[in-house]
PDB file of C-alpha atoms in Angstrom:
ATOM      1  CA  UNK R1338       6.967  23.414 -13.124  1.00 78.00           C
ATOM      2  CA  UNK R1339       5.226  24.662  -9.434  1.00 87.00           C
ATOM      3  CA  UNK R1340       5.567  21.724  -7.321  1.00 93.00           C
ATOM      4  CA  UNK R1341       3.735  22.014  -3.703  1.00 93.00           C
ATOM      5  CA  UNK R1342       6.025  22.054  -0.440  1.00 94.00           C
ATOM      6  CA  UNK R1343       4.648  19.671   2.544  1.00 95.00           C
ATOM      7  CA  UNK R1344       6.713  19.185   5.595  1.00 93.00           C
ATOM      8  CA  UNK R1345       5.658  15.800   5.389  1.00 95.00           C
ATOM      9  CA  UNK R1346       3.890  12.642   4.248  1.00 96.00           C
ATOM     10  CA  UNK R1347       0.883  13.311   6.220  1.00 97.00           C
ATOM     11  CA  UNK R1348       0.076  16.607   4.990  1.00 97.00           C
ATOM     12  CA  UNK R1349       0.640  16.163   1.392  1.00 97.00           C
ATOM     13  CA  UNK R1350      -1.613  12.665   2.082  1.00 98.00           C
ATOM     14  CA  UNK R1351      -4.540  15.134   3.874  1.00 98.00           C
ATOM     15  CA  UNK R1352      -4.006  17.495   0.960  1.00 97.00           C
ATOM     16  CA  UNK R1353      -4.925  14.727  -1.642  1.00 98.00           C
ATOM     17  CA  UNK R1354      -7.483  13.855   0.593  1.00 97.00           C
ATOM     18  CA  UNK R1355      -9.052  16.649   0.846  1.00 96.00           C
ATOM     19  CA  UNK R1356      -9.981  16.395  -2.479  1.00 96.00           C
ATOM     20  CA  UNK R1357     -12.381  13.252  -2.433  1.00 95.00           C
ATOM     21  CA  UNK R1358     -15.975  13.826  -3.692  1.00 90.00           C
ATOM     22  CA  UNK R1359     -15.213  16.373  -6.243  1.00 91.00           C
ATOM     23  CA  UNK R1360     -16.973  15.645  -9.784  1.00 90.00           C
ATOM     24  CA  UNK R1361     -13.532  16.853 -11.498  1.00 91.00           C
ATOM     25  CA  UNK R1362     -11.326  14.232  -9.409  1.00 92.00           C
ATOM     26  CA  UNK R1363      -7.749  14.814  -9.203  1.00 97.00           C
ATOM     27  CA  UNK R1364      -4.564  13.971 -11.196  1.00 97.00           C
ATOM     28  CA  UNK R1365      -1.610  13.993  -8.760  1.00 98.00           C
ATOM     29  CA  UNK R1366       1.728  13.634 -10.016  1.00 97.00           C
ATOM     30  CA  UNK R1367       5.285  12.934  -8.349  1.00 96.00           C
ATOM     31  CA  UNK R1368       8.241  15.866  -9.780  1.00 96.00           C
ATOM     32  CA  UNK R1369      11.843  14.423  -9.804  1.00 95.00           C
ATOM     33  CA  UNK R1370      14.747  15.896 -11.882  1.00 95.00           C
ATOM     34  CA  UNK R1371      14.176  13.387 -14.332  1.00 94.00           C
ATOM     35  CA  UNK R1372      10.490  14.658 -15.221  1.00 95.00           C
ATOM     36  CA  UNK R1373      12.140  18.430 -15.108  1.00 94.00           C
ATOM     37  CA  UNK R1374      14.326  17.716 -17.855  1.00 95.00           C
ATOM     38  CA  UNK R1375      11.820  15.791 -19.752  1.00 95.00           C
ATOM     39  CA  UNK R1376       9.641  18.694 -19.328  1.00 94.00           C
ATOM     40  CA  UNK R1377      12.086  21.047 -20.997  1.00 94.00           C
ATOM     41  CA  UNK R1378      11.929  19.101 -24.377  1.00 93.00           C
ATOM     42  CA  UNK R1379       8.155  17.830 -24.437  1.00 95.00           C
ATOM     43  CA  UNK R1380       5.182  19.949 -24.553  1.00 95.00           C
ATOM     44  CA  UNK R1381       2.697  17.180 -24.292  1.00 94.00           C
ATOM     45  CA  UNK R1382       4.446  16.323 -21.155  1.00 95.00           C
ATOM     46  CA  UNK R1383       4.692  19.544 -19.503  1.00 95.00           C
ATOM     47  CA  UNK R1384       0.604  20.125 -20.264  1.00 95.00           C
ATOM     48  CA  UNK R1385      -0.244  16.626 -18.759  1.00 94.00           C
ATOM     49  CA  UNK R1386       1.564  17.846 -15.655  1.00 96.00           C
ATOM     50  CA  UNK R1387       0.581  21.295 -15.604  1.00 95.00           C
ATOM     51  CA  UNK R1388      -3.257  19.939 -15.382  1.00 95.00           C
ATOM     52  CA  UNK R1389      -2.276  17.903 -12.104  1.00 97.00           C
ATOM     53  CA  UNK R1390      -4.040  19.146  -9.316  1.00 97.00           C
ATOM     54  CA  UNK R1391      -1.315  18.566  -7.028  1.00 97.00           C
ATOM     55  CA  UNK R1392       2.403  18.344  -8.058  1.00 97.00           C
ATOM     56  CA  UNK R1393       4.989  16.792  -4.651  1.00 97.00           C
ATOM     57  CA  UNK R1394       8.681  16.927  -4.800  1.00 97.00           C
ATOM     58  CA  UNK R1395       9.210  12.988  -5.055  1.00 95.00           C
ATOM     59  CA  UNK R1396      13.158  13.668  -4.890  1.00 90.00           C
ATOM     60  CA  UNK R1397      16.296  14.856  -3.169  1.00 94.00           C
ATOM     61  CA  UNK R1398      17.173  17.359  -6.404  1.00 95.00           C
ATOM     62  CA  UNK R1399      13.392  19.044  -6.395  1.00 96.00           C
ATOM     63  CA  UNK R1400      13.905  19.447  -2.584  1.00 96.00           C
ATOM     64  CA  UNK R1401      17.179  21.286  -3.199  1.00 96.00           C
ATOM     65  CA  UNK R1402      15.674  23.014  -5.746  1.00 95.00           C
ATOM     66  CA  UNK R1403      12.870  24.253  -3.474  1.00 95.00           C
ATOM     67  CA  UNK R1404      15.031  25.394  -0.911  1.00 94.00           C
ATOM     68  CA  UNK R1405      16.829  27.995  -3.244  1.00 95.00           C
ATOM     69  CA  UNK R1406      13.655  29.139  -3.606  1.00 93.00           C
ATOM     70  CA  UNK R1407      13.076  29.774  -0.172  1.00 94.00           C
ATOM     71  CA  UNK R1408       9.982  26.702   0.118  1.00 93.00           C
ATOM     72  CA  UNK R1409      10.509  24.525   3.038  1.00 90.00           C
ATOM     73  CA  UNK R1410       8.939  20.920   2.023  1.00 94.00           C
ATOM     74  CA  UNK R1411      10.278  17.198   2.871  1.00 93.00           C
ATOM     75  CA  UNK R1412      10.847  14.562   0.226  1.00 95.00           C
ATOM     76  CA  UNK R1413       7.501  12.593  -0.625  1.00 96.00           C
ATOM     77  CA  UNK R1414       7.946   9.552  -2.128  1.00 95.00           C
ATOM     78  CA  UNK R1415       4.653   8.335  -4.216  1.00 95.00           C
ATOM     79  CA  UNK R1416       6.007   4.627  -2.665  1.00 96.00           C
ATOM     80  CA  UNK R1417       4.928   5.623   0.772  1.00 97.00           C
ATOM     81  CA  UNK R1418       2.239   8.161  -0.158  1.00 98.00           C
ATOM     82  CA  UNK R1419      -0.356   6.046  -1.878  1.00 98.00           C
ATOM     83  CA  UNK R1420      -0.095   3.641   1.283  1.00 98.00           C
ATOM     84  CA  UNK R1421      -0.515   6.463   3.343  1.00 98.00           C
ATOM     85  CA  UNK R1422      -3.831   7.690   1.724  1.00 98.00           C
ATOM     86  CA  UNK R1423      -5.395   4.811   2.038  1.00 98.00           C
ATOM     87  CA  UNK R1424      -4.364   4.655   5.588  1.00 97.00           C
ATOM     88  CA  UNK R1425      -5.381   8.033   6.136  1.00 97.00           C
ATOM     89  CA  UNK R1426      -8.710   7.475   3.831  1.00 95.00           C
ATOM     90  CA  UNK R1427     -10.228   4.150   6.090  1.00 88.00           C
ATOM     91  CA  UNK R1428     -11.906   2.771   7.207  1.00 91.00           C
ATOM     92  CA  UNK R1429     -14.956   3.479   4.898  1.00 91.00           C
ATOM     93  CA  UNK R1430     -14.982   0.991   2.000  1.00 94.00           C
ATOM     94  CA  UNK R1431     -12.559   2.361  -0.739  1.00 96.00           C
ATOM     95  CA  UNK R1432     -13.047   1.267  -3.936  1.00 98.00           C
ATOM     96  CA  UNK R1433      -9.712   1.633  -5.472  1.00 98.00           C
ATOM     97  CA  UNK R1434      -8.363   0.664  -9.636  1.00 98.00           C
ATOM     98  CA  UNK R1435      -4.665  -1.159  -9.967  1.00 98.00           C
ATOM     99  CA  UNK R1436      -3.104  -0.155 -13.225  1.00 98.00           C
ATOM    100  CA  UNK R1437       0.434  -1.502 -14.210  1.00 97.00           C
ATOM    101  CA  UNK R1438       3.245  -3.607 -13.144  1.00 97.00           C
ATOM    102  CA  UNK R1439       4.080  -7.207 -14.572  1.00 97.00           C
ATOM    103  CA  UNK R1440       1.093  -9.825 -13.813  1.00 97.00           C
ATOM    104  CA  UNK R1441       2.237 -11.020 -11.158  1.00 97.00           C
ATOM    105  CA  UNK R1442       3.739  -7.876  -9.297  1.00 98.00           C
ATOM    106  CA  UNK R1443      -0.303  -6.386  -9.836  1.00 98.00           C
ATOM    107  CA  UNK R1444      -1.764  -9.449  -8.736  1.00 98.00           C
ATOM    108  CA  UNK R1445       0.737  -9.331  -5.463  1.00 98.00           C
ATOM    109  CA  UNK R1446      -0.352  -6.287  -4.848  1.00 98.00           C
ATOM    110  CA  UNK R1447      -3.905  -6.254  -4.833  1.00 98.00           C
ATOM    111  CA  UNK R1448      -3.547  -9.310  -2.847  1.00 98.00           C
ATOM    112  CA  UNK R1449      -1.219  -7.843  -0.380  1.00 98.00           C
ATOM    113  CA  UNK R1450      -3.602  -4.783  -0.716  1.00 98.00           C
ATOM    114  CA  UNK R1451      -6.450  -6.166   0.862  1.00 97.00           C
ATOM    115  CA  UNK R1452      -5.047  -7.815   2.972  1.00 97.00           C
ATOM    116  CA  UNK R1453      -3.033  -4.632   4.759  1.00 97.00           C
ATOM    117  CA  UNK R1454      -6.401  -2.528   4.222  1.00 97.00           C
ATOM    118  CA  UNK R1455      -9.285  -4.842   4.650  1.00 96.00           C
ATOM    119  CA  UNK R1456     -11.330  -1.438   3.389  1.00 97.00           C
ATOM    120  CA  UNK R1457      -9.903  -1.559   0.517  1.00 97.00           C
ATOM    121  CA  UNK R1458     -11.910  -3.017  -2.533  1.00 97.00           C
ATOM    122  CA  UNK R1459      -9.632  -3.231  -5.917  1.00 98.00           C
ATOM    123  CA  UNK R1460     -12.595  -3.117  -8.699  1.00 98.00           C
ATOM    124  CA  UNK R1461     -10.194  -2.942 -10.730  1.00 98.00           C
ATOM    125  CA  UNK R1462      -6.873  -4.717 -11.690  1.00 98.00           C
ATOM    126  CA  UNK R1463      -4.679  -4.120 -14.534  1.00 97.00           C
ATOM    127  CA  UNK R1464      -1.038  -5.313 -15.270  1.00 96.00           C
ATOM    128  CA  UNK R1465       0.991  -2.922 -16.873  1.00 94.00           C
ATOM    129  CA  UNK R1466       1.482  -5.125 -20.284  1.00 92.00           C
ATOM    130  CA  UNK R1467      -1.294  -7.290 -21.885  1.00 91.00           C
ATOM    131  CA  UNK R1468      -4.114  -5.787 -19.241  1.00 88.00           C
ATOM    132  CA  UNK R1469      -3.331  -2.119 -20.567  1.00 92.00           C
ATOM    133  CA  UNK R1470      -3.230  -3.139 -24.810  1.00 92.00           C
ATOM    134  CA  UNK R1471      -7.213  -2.193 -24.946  1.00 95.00           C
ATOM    135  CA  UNK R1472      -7.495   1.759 -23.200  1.00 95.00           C
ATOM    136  CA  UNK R1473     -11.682   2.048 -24.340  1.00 96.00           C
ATOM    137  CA  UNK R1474     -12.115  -1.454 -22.236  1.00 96.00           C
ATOM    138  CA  UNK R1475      -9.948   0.295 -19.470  1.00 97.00           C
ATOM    139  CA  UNK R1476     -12.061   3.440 -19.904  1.00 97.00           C
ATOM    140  CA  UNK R1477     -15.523   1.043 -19.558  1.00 97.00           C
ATOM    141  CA  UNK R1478     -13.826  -1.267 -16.471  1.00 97.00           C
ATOM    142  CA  UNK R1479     -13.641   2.375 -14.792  1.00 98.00           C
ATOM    143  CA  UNK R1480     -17.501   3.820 -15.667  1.00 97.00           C
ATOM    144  CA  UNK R1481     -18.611   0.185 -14.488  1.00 98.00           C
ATOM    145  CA  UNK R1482     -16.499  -0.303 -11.398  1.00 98.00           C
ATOM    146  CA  UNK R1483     -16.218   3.707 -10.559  1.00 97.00           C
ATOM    147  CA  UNK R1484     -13.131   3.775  -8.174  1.00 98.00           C
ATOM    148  CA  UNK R1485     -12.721   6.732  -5.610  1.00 97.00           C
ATOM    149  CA  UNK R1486      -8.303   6.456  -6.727  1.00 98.00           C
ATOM    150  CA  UNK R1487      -6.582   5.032 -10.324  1.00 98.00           C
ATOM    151  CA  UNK R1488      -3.588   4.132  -8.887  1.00 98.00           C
ATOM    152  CA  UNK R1489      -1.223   3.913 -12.205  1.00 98.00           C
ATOM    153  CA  UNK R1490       2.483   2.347 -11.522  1.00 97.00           C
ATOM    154  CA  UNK R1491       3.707   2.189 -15.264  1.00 96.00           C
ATOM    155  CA  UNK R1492       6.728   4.746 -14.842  1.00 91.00           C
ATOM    156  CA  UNK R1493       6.922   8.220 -16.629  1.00 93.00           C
ATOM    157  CA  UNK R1494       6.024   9.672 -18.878  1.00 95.00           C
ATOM    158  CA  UNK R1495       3.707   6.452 -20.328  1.00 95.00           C
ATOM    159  CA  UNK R1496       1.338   6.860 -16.563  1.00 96.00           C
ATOM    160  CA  UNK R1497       1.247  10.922 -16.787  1.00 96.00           C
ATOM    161  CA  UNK R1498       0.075  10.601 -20.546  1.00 96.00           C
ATOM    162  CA  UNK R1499      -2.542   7.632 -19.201  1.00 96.00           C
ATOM    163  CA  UNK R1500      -3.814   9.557 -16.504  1.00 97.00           C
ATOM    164  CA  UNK R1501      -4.328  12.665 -18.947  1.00 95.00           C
ATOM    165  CA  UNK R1502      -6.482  10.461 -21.056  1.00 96.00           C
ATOM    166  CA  UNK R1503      -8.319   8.393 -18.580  1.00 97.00           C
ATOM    167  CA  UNK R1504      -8.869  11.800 -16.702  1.00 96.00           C
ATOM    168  CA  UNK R1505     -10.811  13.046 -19.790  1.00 95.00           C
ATOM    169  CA  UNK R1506     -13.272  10.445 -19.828  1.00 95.00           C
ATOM    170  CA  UNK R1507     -13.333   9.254 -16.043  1.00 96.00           C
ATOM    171  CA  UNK R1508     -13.103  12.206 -14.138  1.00 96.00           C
ATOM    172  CA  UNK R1509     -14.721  11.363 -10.968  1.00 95.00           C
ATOM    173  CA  UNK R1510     -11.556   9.438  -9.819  1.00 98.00           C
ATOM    174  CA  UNK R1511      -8.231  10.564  -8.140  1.00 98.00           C
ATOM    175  CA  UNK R1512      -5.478  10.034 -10.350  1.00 98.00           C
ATOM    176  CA  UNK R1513      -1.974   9.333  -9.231  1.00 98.00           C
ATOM    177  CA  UNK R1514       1.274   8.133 -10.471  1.00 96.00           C
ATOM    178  CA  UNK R1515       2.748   5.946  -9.184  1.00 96.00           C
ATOM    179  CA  UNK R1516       6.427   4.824 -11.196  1.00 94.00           C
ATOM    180  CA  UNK R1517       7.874   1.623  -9.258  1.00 95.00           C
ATOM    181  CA  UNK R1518       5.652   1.274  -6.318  1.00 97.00           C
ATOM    182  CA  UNK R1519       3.513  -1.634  -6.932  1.00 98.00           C
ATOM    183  CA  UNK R1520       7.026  -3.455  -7.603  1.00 97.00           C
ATOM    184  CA  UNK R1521       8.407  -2.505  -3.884  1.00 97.00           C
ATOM    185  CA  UNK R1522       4.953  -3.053  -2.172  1.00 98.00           C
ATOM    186  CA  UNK R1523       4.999  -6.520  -3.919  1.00 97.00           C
ATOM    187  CA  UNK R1524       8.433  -7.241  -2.722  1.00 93.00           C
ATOM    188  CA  UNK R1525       9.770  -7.814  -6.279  1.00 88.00           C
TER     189      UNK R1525
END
């Protein structure tokens, strides 16, 4: 797997950034040793990846690995990145879609959300269990409510294989994975 170097949280944040307005969207996806290995035995997973549009060492072992290779890049974790987006991204109205996490740890953080970014819209809010059972009604919440970022915390490789799929048939959104995150933002 090619993951991108960034010396730090900001520029891997501008580089997502940059690509907003694109009719193809974006799929960006955090690489850790644990996705490496998985990669090694599972095809469908090392496609889903290979399609991301950007690929950020989101771990101490990639960063390692990196450096062997003679790339220079910090650690960036998708729990501060997202944040730092939509930081980055204000303070135009962003329309953004919650996917995953318990009930209450997605309700949390939308709330908390908003609150922190009072840009932010969330059109769309789903937890990670009984919201996510139905993907065609996911696929229809996203044509109706057409958010600028899917933000997907279900952990890997279930949110890689979502965002491949939901990519195919909402592609005007950027995609990223987002494993724990909505957990730690909500404080659970």
């Amino acid at each position: 797997l090619e993951v991108e170097g960034f010396p730090s949280l900001g520029q891997c944040a501008d580089r997502i950034l940059a690509m907003r307005g694109r009719d193809t969207g974006a799929a960006v996806i955090a690489i850790n040793a644990e996705k490496v290995v998985s990669c090694r035995n599972d095809a469908v997973l090392r496609g889903v990846i290979a399609q991301a549009d950007v690929r950020y060492p989101d771990g101490a072992a990639i960063v390692l690995a990196m450096r062997c290779k003679g790339v220079r890049s910090g650690r960036v974790t998708g729990a501060d990145l997202w944040l730092e987006v939509l930081r980055r991204a204000g303070p135009a109205a962003i329309p953004v879609a919650l996917l995953g996490g318990a009930p209450e740890v997605a309700n949390e953080t939308a709330r908390r959300l908003v609150a922190e970014f009072p840009y932010v819209s969330v059109c769309l809010l789903r937890d990670g269990y009984s919201g996510m059972q139905d993907e065609e009604a996911v696929l229809n919440d996203l044509h109706s409510s057409r958010p600028e970022f899917v933000f997907v915390a279900m952990g890997s490789p279930r949110q890689e294989f979502l965002i491949g799929r939901l990519r195919q048939r909402y592609p005007a959104a950027i995609y990223m994975g987002l494993g724990g995150s909505f957990d730690v933002y909500s404080g659970r």
